mmCIF file of C-alpha atoms in Angstrom:
data_model
loop_
_atom_site.group_PDB
_atom_site.id
_atom_site.type_symbol
_atom_site.label_atom_id
_atom_site.label_comp_id
_atom_site.label_asym_id
_atom_site.label_seq_id
_atom_site.Cartn_x
_atom_site.Cartn_y
_atom_site.Cartn_z
ATOM 1 C CA MET A 1 -24.675 -20.467 -5.330
ATOM 2 C CA GLU A 2 -24.091 -19.191 -8.841
ATOM 3 C CA LEU A 3 -21.555 -16.580 -9.968
ATOM 4 C CA PHE A 4 -21.459 -15.051 -13.436
ATOM 5 C CA PRO A 5 -18.415 -13.146 -14.710
ATOM 6 C CA ILE A 6 -19.266 -9.581 -15.696
ATOM 7 C CA GLY A 7 -15.979 -8.939 -17.485
ATOM 8 C CA LEU A 8 -12.318 -9.775 -17.953
ATOM 9 C CA VAL A 9 -8.963 -8.317 -16.890
ATOM 10 C CA HIS A 10 -6.624 -7.323 -19.736
ATOM 11 C CA SER A 11 -3.128 -7.090 -18.297
ATOM 12 C CA SER A 12 0.444 -7.237 -19.550
ATOM 13 C CA VAL A 13 1.172 -9.768 -16.786
ATOM 14 C CA ARG A 14 0.267 -13.332 -17.723
ATOM 15 C CA SER A 15 2.011 -15.286 -14.974
ATOM 16 C CA ARG A 16 1.315 -15.078 -11.235
ATOM 17 C CA SER A 17 5.049 -15.241 -10.516
ATOM 18 C CA ASP A 18 5.650 -12.069 -12.579
ATOM 19 C CA MET A 19 3.096 -9.901 -10.758
ATOM 20 C CA PRO A 20 4.681 -7.062 -8.715
ATOM 21 C CA VAL A 21 3.469 -6.757 -5.130
ATOM 22 C CA GLN A 22 1.876 -3.365 -5.872
ATOM 23 C CA GLY A 23 0.188 -4.509 -9.098
ATOM 24 C CA VAL A 24 0.266 -2.868 -12.530
ATOM 25 C CA ASP A 25 -1.817 -0.670 -14.796
ATOM 26 C CA ALA A 26 -4.466 -2.765 -16.544
ATOM 27 C CA GLU A 27 -7.799 -2.544 -18.329
ATOM 28 C CA ILE A 28 -11.073 -4.174 -17.368
ATOM 29 C CA GLU A 29 -13.460 -5.108 -20.164
ATOM 30 C CA ILE A 30 -17.069 -5.263 -19.005
ATOM 31 C CA PHE A 31 -19.262 -7.488 -21.152
ATOM 32 C CA PRO A 32 -21.893 -5.577 -23.191
ATOM 33 C CA ARG A 33 -24.869 -7.017 -21.287
ATOM 34 C CA TYR A 34 -23.507 -5.508 -18.040
ATOM 35 C CA ALA A 35 -22.232 -2.177 -19.435
ATOM 36 C CA GLY A 36 -25.301 -0.329 -18.126
ATOM 37 C CA GLY A 37 -24.065 -1.002 -14.600
ATOM 38 C CA LEU A 38 -21.151 1.377 -15.220
ATOM 39 C CA SER A 39 -23.371 4.458 -15.392
ATOM 40 C CA SER A 40 -21.786 7.274 -13.296
ATOM 41 C CA ILE A 41 -18.813 5.108 -12.301
ATOM 42 C CA GLU A 42 -16.419 7.842 -13.466
ATOM 43 C CA GLU A 43 -17.527 9.910 -10.444
ATOM 44 C CA ASN A 44 -15.334 7.649 -8.303
ATOM 45 C CA SER A 45 -11.562 7.894 -8.044
ATOM 46 C CA HIS A 46 -11.215 4.362 -6.631
ATOM 47 C CA LEU A 47 -13.122 1.105 -6.971
ATOM 48 C CA ILE A 48 -13.333 -2.199 -5.126
ATOM 49 C CA LEU A 49 -12.670 -4.974 -7.613
ATOM 50 C CA VAL A 50 -13.864 -8.518 -6.905
ATOM 51 C CA CYS A 51 -12.394 -11.186 -9.171
ATOM 52 C CA TRP A 52 -12.028 -14.962 -9.429
ATOM 53 C CA MET A 53 -8.392 -16.112 -9.327
ATOM 54 C CA HIS A 54 -8.774 -19.052 -11.685
ATOM 55 C CA GLU A 55 -5.221 -20.402 -11.333
ATOM 56 C CA ALA A 56 -5.143 -20.409 -7.536
ATOM 57 C CA GLY A 57 -5.150 -23.589 -5.472
ATOM 58 C CA ARG A 58 -8.320 -24.270 -3.479
ATOM 59 C CA ASP A 59 -7.192 -27.102 -1.184
ATOM 60 C CA ILE A 60 -4.708 -25.211 1.006
ATOM 61 C CA LEU A 61 -5.437 -23.682 4.422
ATOM 62 C CA THR A 62 -1.927 -22.535 5.397
ATOM 63 C CA ALA A 63 0.594 -20.700 3.259
ATOM 64 C CA VAL A 64 3.614 -18.386 3.232
ATOM 65 C CA ALA A 65 3.797 -14.868 1.770
ATOM 66 C CA ARG A 66 6.147 -16.108 -0.954
ATOM 67 C CA LYS A 67 5.956 -12.850 -2.916
ATOM 68 C CA VAL A 68 8.143 -11.427 -0.170
ATOM 69 C CA SER A 69 10.187 -14.431 1.001
ATOM 70 C CA ALA A 70 9.736 -18.184 1.116
ATOM 71 C CA ASP A 71 11.208 -18.397 4.625
ATOM 72 C CA LEU A 72 8.592 -16.239 6.353
ATOM 73 C CA PRO A 73 6.393 -18.013 8.935
ATOM 74 C CA GLU A 74 3.479 -20.065 7.655
ATOM 75 C CA LYS A 75 0.028 -18.662 8.459
ATOM 76 C CA GLY A 76 -3.585 -19.525 7.850
ATOM 77 C CA VAL A 77 -4.845 -18.313 4.480
ATOM 78 C CA PHE A 78 -7.536 -16.210 6.157
ATOM 79 C CA SER A 79 -4.789 -14.123 7.777
ATOM 80 C CA LEU A 80 -2.936 -13.708 4.465
ATOM 81 C CA ARG A 81 -3.685 -12.042 1.149
ATOM 82 C CA SER A 82 -2.466 -15.143 -0.654
ATOM 83 C CA PRO A 83 -4.417 -16.229 -3.757
ATOM 84 C CA VAL A 84 -4.615 -19.827 -2.482
ATOM 85 C CA ARG A 85 -7.787 -20.303 -0.426
ATOM 86 C CA PRO A 86 -10.994 -22.393 -0.512
ATOM 87 C CA ASN A 87 -12.789 -19.759 -2.587
ATOM 88 C CA PRO A 88 -10.107 -17.828 -4.514
ATOM 89 C CA LEU A 89 -11.819 -14.457 -4.643
ATOM 90 C CA SER A 90 -9.653 -11.388 -5.010
ATOM 91 C CA VAL A 91 -10.860 -8.188 -3.329
ATOM 92 C CA SER A 92 -8.677 -5.184 -4.091
ATOM 93 C CA VAL A 93 -8.877 -1.404 -4.178
ATOM 94 C CA VAL A 94 -7.832 0.065 -7.534
ATOM 95 C CA ARG A 95 -7.560 3.582 -8.917
ATOM 96 C CA LEU A 96 -9.887 4.449 -11.803
ATOM 97 C CA ARG A 97 -7.971 6.353 -14.484
ATOM 98 C CA GLY A 98 -10.705 6.551 -17.095
ATOM 99 C CA VAL A 99 -13.552 4.906 -19.015
ATOM 100 C CA ARG A 100 -13.328 4.050 -22.713
ATOM 101 C CA ASP A 101 -16.237 3.264 -25.049
ATOM 102 C CA GLY A 102 -18.629 2.915 -22.132
ATOM 103 C CA ARG A 103 -17.331 -0.455 -20.931
ATOM 104 C CA PHE A 104 -13.524 -0.460 -20.701
ATOM 105 C CA LEU A 105 -12.044 0.736 -17.414
ATOM 106 C CA ALA A 106 -8.427 1.919 -17.213
ATOM 107 C CA LEU A 107 -7.148 1.051 -13.726
ATOM 108 C CA ALA A 108 -3.993 1.311 -11.611
ATOM 109 C CA ASN A 109 -2.685 -1.064 -8.908
ATOM 110 C CA VAL A 110 -4.294 -4.153 -10.440
ATOM 111 C CA ASP A 111 -2.660 -7.322 -9.073
ATOM 112 C CA LEU A 112 -4.506 -9.739 -11.356
ATOM 113 C CA ILE A 113 -3.136 -11.628 -14.333
ATOM 114 C CA ASP A 114 -4.482 -11.405 -17.872
ATOM 115 C CA GLU A 115 -7.866 -13.051 -18.518
ATOM 116 C CA THR A 116 -8.913 -13.065 -14.849
ATOM 117 C CA SER A 117 -12.712 -13.055 -14.529
ATOM 118 C CA VAL A 118 -14.312 -10.004 -12.931
ATOM 119 C CA ILE A 119 -17.153 -10.907 -10.555
ATOM 120 C CA ASP A 120 -18.215 -7.504 -9.231
ATOM 121 C CA ILE A 121 -17.261 -3.826 -8.957
ATOM 122 C CA LYS A 122 -18.190 -1.503 -6.116
ATOM 123 C CA PRO A 123 -17.344 2.169 -5.478
ATOM 124 C CA TYR A 124 -14.721 2.722 -2.806
ATOM 125 C CA GLN A 125 -16.015 5.150 -0.170
ATOM 126 C CA ALA A 126 -13.368 6.528 2.163
ATOM 127 C CA GLY A 127 -15.769 7.254 5.020
ATOM 128 C CA TRP A 128 -16.940 3.637 5.110
ATOM 129 C CA ASP A 129 -14.124 1.564 3.658
ATOM 130 C CA CYS A 130 -11.066 3.294 5.124
ATOM 131 C CA VAL A 131 -10.318 2.362 8.733
ATOM 132 C CA PHE A 132 -7.243 4.496 9.380
ATOM 133 C CA SER A 133 -7.036 3.280 12.985
ATOM 134 C CA ALA A 134 -6.941 -0.377 11.935
ATOM 135 C CA THR A 135 -4.012 -2.415 13.211
ATOM 136 C CA GLY A 136 -2.444 -5.619 11.963
ATOM 137 C CA HIS A 137 0.489 -7.884 12.590
ATOM 138 C CA ASP A 138 3.989 -6.482 13.089
ATOM 139 C CA ARG A 139 5.459 -6.369 9.573
ATOM 140 C CA THR A 140 9.081 -5.961 10.706
ATOM 141 C CA GLN A 141 10.170 -9.455 9.670
ATOM 142 C CA LYS A 142 8.335 -9.144 6.349
ATOM 143 C CA ILE A 143 9.917 -5.752 5.619
ATOM 144 C CA GLN A 144 13.378 -7.134 6.319
ATOM 145 C CA LYS A 145 12.792 -9.802 3.658
ATOM 146 C CA MET A 146 11.683 -7.286 1.022
ATOM 147 C CA SER A 147 13.962 -5.887 -1.614
ATOM 148 C CA PRO A 148 14.569 -2.111 -1.354
ATOM 149 C CA GLY A 149 12.443 -1.573 -4.456
ATOM 150 C CA GLU A 150 9.506 -3.553 -3.072
ATOM 151 C CA TYR A 151 9.631 -1.715 0.237
ATOM 152 C CA ARG A 152 9.810 1.680 -1.467
ATOM 153 C CA ALA A 153 6.827 0.807 -3.664
ATOM 154 C CA GLY A 154 4.836 -0.060 -0.554
ATOM 155 C CA LEU A 155 5.786 3.193 1.161
ATOM 156 C CA VAL A 156 4.810 5.195 -1.916
ATOM 157 C CA ARG A 157 1.426 3.529 -2.066
ATOM 158 C CA GLU A 158 0.718 4.081 1.637
ATOM 159 C CA ALA A 159 1.733 7.735 1.365
ATOM 160 C CA VAL A 160 -0.235 8.396 -1.827
ATOM 161 C CA ASN A 161 -3.313 6.624 -0.456
ATOM 162 C CA TYR A 162 -3.363 9.136 2.404
ATOM 163 C CA HIS A 163 -2.130 12.278 0.637
ATOM 164 C CA GLY A 164 -3.786 11.798 -2.751
ATOM 165 C CA GLU A 165 -0.903 12.231 -5.188
ATOM 166 C CA LEU A 166 2.766 11.449 -5.698
ATOM 167 C CA CYS A 167 4.361 14.864 -5.276
ATOM 168 C CA THR A 168 7.860 15.932 -4.255
ATOM 169 C CA GLY A 169 6.842 16.105 -0.597
ATOM 170 C CA VAL A 170 5.648 12.500 -0.680
ATOM 171 C CA ALA A 171 8.903 11.444 -2.341
ATOM 172 C CA VAL A 172 10.929 13.133 0.421
ATOM 173 C CA ALA A 173 8.802 11.466 3.102
ATOM 174 C CA VAL A 174 9.415 8.073 1.497
ATOM 175 C CA ARG A 175 13.181 8.623 1.610
ATOM 176 C CA VAL A 176 12.925 9.729 5.267
ATOM 177 C CA ALA A 177 10.837 6.646 6.068
ATOM 178 C CA GLU A 178 13.372 4.367 4.392
ATOM 179 C CA ALA A 179 16.136 5.832 6.540
ATOM 180 C CA ALA A 180 14.057 5.643 9.726
ATOM 181 C CA THR A 181 13.186 2.000 9.080
ATOM 182 C CA ARG A 182 16.855 1.209 8.710
ATOM 183 C CA ILE A 183 17.723 3.111 11.904
ATOM 184 C CA PHE A 184 14.983 1.643 14.102
ATOM 185 C CA GLU A 185 14.992 -1.806 12.425
ATOM 186 C CA ARG A 186 11.238 -2.113 12.747
ATOM 187 C CA ASP A 187 7.937 -1.478 11.017
ATOM 188 C CA LEU A 188 7.115 2.248 11.194
ATOM 189 C CA ARG A 189 3.465 1.400 11.879
ATOM 190 C CA HIS A 190 4.525 -0.144 15.194
ATOM 191 C CA PRO A 191 2.514 1.462 18.036
ATOM 192 C CA GLN A 192 5.720 2.628 19.732
ATOM 193 C CA ILE A 193 6.877 4.709 16.749
ATOM 194 C CA SER A 194 5.928 8.398 16.982
ATOM 195 C CA VAL A 195 6.232 11.277 14.517
ATOM 196 C CA ALA A 196 6.673 15.029 14.961
ATOM 197 C CA PRO A 197 6.099 16.538 11.490
ATOM 198 C CA GLY A 198 7.887 19.577 10.156
ATOM 199 C CA PRO A 199 6.525 22.534 8.149
ATOM 200 C CA ASP A 200 5.773 20.902 4.771
ATOM 201 C CA PRO A 201 2.141 19.663 4.746
ATOM 202 C CA CYS A 202 2.777 17.141 1.969
ATOM 203 C CA ILE A 203 5.654 15.529 3.857
ATOM 204 C CA ALA A 204 3.561 15.539 7.042
ATOM 205 C CA ASP A 205 0.626 13.899 5.252
ATOM 206 C CA ALA A 206 2.871 11.220 3.797
ATOM 207 C CA LEU A 207 4.536 10.422 7.130
ATOM 208 C CA ILE A 208 1.126 10.118 8.761
ATOM 209 C CA GLY A 209 -0.044 7.780 5.997
ATOM 210 C CA ILE A 210 3.087 5.634 6.257
ATOM 211 C CA THR A 211 3.190 5.404 10.064
ATOM 212 C CA GLY A 212 -0.488 5.530 10.987
ATOM 213 C CA ALA A 213 0.294 8.168 13.611
ATOM 214 C CA SER A 214 -2.550 10.366 14.831
ATOM 215 C CA PRO A 215 -3.318 12.617 17.819
ATOM 216 C CA GLY A 216 -5.848 10.047 19.013
ATOM 217 C CA ASN A 217 -3.327 7.220 19.282
ATOM 218 C CA ARG A 218 -0.802 9.688 20.772
ATOM 219 C CA ARG A 219 1.801 8.856 18.158
ATOM 220 C CA LEU A 220 1.530 12.197 16.350
ATOM 221 C CA LYS A 221 3.536 14.668 18.404
ATOM 222 C CA CYS A 222 3.791 18.455 18.348
ATOM 223 C CA SER A 223 5.515 20.046 15.392
ATOM 224 C CA GLY A 224 9.195 19.379 14.992
ATOM 225 C CA GLY A 225 9.681 23.009 13.916
ATOM 226 C CA ASP A 226 11.713 23.013 10.714
ATOM 227 C CA ARG A 227 12.708 19.355 11.267
ATOM 228 C CA TYR A 228 11.005 15.967 10.986
ATOM 229 C CA VAL A 229 11.408 13.783 14.058
ATOM 230 C CA LEU A 230 10.681 10.066 14.312
ATOM 231 C CA SER A 231 11.042 8.340 17.656
ATOM 232 C CA SER A 232 11.266 4.776 18.880
ATOM 233 C CA PRO A 233 11.678 3.654 22.506
ATOM 234 C CA GLY A 234 15.143 4.798 23.546
ATOM 235 C CA GLU A 235 16.031 6.366 20.205
ATOM 236 C CA GLU A 236 15.216 9.459 18.167
ATOM 237 C CA ALA A 237 16.022 10.345 14.554
ATOM 238 C CA VAL A 238 15.922 14.019 13.566
ATOM 239 C CA PHE A 239 15.836 14.853 9.847
ATOM 240 C CA SER A 240 16.743 18.296 8.500
ATOM 241 C CA LEU A 241 16.128 18.923 4.810
ATOM 242 C CA ARG A 242 18.927 20.157 2.580
ATOM 243 C CA ASN A 243 18.748 20.654 -1.190
ATOM 244 C CA VAL A 244 15.577 18.928 -2.384
ATOM 245 C CA PRO A 245 15.303 18.463 -6.182
ATOM 246 C CA GLU A 246 12.222 19.740 -7.948
ATOM 247 C CA SER A 247 11.138 16.405 -9.422
ATOM 248 C CA VAL A 248 9.911 13.177 -7.835
ATOM 249 C CA ASP A 249 12.259 11.021 -9.913
ATOM 250 C CA ALA A 250 15.291 13.088 -8.911
ATOM 251 C CA ILE A 251 14.388 12.791 -5.226
ATOM 252 C CA LEU A 252 13.980 9.030 -5.443
ATOM 253 C CA VAL A 253 17.445 8.527 -6.983
ATOM 254 C CA ALA A 254 19.340 11.173 -4.988
ATOM 255 C CA GLY A 255 21.766 10.213 -2.242
ATOM 256 C CA GLU A 256 20.318 10.556 1.244
ATOM 257 C CA ALA A 257 23.107 12.895 2.350
ATOM 258 C CA SER A 258 22.164 15.371 -0.369
ATOM 259 C CA LEU A 259 18.483 15.343 0.647
ATOM 260 C CA PHE A 260 18.702 15.615 4.410
ATOM 261 C CA GLY A 261 20.890 15.515 7.448
ATOM 262 C CA CYS A 262 20.032 12.949 10.088
ATOM 263 C CA THR A 263 20.986 12.999 13.747
ATOM 264 C CA VAL A 264 20.288 9.895 15.814
ATOM 265 C CA SER A 265 20.345 10.175 19.586
ATOM 266 C CA SER A 266 19.234 8.209 22.616
ATOM 267 C CA ARG A 267 16.173 9.386 24.513
ATOM 268 C CA PRO A 268 14.890 8.448 27.955
ATOM 269 C CA GLN A 269 12.022 5.983 27.935
ATOM 270 C CA GLN A 270 8.862 7.231 29.559
ATOM 271 C CA ARG A 271 7.628 5.446 32.646
ATOM 272 C CA ARG A 272 4.054 4.309 32.769
#
C-alpha cells in the first residue's frame, strides 16, 4: 500500500493542543503535478478532506476525548474522532471559500495543524454524505464538560450546516438551545427531546439542525404559534421572543432576558 501526498495544509495553528474543536480557516496548497485534479472544484460549497496526521500516535487503541475533558470515559479509538489510531487518517468536511492561482484552496473548519499532508479531496454531496437521521452516543456528559464557548461553537456549526448561513435567526436559535440545554440538563439530540417551531423559518431550521427533530422521528411537533417550544419528558420550555437585535454579534452577546422570555412547566408523560 502506497500513499503519496497531493498537497499541504497551511494553517496558523502549529500545535495540536492549540487547535479549537471546530477548527480554523486555513489554506490547502496542492502540488503542481496534481493541480489538474482541481478542475471544476469551485462548483462545490463543501469538500471531504483526507489527510495524514503525522504527529499522532499509532500504538493506542483506547483514548479519551481530551479536547473536551480528560475525565471523560475512555473509549476505543474507532468510536472516537481522536487523532491517535493505527492509521492516523483525518477525514473531515470543510467549507470551500475560494480557489487561488489554480491550486490553493481557501477553507473553513479545518482542524489540521500546519504542514499536515493532504492525501485526497472529494466533493461533499449532501444527498449521499448527509445522513440526517443518523444517531450516536448520548453527548450529555461531554456537553457538561465543555466550556460555554466550545458548546456555542458546536451549536452554531450544527445550525449552519442545516440552514446554510449564520444569520440572525440562527443566532437566536443558538441562544434558545443554550437555555434549553441548561434547563433539561441533557443533549438536545436525545430522542426524547421534541421541538415545536415558531413562525421564523430561520430559527426553525436552526432548531431542527441542532436537535435532529423531524416529522418522521416524531420529535418535530406542530407549530408553536408565535412561540418556540422544546419538550423533555415531564418538562416543557416555552420561549417567546422579545427585542431581537439586528446583528448576529449583538444577539450572541445580549442577555437572555432581553432576547426572550422563557416559561418552564411540568407536563404529563405520555403512556405507551
